[in-house]
mmCIF file of C-alpha atoms in Angstrom:
data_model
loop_
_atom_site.group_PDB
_atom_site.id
_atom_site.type_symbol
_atom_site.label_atom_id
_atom_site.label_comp_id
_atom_site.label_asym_id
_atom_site.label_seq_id
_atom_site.Cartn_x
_atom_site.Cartn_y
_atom_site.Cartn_z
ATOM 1 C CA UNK U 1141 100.847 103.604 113.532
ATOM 2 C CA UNK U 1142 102.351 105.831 116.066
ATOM 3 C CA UNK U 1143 101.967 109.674 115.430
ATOM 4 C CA UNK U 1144 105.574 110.080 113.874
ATOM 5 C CA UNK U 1145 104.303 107.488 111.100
ATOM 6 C CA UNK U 1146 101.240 109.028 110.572
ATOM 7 C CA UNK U 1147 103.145 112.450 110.379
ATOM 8 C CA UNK U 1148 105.656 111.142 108.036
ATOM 9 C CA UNK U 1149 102.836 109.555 105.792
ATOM 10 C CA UNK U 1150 100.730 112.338 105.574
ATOM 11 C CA UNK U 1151 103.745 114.241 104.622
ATOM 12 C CA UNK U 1152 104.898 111.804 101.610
ATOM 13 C CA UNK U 1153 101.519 111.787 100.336
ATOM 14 C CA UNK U 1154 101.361 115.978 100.469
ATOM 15 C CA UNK U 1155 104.831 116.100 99.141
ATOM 16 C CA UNK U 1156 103.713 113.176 96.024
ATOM 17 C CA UNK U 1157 100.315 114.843 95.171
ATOM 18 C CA UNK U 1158 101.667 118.627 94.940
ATOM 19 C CA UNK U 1159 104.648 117.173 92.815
ATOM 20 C CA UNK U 1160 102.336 115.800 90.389
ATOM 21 C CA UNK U 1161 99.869 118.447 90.166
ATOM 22 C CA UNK U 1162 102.512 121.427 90.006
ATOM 23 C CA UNK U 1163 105.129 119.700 87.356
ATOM 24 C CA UNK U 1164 103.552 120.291 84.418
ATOM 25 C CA UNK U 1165 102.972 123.761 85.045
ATOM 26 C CA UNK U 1166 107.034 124.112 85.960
ATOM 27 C CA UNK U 1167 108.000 121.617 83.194
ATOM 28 C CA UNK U 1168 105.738 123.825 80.134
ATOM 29 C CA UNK U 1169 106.526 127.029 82.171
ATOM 30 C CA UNK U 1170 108.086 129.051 79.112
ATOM 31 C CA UNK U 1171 105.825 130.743 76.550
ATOM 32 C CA UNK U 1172 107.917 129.253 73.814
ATOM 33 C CA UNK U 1173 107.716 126.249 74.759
ATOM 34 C CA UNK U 1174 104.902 123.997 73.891
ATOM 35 C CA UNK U 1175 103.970 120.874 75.452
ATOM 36 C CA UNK U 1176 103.627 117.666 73.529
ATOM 37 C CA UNK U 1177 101.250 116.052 70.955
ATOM 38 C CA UNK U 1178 100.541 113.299 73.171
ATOM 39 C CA UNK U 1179 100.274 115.832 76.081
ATOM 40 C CA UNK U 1180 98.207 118.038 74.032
ATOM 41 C CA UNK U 1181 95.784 114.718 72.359
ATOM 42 C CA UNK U 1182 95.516 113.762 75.934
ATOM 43 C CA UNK U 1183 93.849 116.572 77.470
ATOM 44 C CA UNK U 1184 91.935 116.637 74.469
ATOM 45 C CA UNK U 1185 90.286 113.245 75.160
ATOM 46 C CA UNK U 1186 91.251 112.127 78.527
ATOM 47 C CA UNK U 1187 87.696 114.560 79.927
ATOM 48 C CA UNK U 1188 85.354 112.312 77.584
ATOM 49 C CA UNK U 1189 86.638 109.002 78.497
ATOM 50 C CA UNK U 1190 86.815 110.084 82.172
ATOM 51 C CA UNK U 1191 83.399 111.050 81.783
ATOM 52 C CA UNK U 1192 82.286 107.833 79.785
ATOM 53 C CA UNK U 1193 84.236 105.178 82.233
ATOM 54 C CA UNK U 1194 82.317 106.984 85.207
ATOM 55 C CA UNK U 1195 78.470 106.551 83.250
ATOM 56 C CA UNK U 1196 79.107 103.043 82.858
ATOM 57 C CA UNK U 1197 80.664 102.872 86.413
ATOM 58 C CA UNK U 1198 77.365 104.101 87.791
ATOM 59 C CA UNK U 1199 75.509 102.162 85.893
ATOM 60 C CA UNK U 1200 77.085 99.060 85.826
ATOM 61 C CA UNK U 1201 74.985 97.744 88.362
ATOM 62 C CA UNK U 1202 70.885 98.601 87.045
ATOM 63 C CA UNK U 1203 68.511 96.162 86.050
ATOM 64 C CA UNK U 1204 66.243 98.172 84.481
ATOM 65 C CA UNK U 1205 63.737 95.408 84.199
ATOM 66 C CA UNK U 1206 63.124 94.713 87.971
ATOM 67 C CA UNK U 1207 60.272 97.104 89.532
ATOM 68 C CA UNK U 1208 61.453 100.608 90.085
ATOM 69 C CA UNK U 1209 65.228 99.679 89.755
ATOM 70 C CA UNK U 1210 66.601 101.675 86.629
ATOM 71 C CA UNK U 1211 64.214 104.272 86.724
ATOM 72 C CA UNK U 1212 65.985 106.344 88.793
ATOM 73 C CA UNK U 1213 69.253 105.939 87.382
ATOM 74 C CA UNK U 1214 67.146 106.616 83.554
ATOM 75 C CA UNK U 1215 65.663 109.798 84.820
ATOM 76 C CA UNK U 1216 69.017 111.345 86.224
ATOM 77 C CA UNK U 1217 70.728 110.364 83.029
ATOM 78 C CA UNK U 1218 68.090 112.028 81.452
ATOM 79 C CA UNK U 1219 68.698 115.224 83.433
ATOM 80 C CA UNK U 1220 72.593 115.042 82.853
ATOM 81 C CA UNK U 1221 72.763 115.157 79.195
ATOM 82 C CA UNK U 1222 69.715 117.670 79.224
ATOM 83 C CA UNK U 1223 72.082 120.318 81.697
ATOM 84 C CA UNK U 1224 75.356 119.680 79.758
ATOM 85 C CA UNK U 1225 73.041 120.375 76.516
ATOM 86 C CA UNK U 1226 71.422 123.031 77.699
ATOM 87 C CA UNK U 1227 75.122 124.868 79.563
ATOM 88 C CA UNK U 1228 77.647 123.091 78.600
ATOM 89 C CA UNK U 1229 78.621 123.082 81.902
ATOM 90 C CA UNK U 1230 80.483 120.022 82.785
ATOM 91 C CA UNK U 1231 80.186 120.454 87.078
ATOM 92 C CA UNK U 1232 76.582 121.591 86.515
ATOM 93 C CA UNK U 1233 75.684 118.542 84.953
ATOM 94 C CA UNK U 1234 77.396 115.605 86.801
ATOM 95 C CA UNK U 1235 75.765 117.738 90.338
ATOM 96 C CA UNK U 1236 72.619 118.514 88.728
ATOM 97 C CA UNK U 1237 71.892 115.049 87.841
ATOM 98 C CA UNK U 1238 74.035 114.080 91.139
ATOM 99 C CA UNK U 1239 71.059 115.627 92.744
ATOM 100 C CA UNK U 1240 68.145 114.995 91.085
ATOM 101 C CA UNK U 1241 69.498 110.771 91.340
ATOM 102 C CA UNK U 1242 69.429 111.639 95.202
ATOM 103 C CA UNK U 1243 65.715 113.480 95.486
ATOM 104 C CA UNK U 1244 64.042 110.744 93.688
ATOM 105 C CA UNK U 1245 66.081 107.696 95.828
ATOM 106 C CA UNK U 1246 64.877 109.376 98.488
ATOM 107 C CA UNK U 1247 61.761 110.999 98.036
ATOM 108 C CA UNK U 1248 60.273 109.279 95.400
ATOM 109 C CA UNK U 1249 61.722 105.769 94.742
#
């Protein structure tokens, strides 16, 4: 790519992800107006299933039954759903067992 394509691309791809992050807010702007059911049921469940599709992502690849392999992965699942008990804190948890995953990979495992 010469540096005009590059410049161009990086520009589409600016211009594309601030168009779909700032619509909504322009589209539901008004204080009357309300945005959809399925808008509204959406954000309502789109955070769990995110959230589920990315624990069997990470896991999708464990055998727990070959030497250390799964204990790891157990103990930093372990840690997750003991933070988001404990806070409630959704970035807390996915970092502090983000963390923890990478201390024992490399420290202990």
């Amino acid at each position: 790519m010469t540096a005009i394509q590059m410049g161009i691309t990086i520009a589409v791809c600016t211009a594309a992800t601030m168009l779909t992050r700032f619509l909504p807010f322009v589209v539901f702007s008004s204080k009357d107006q309300q945005p959809p059911e399925v808008v509204r049921y959406l954000g309502r469940v789109l955070p769990a299933a995110i959230f589920g599709m990315l624990i069997v992502y990470c896991l999708k690849s464990v055998t727990p039954f070959a030497g250390s392999r799964g204990a790891p992965e157990a103990i930093a699942l372990l840690v997750t759903v003991a933070l988001h008990k404990w806070k409630h804190e959704t970035l807390l948890s996915v970092a502090g067992g983000t963390l923890c995953y990478v201390l024992l990979v490399q420290l202990v495992f």
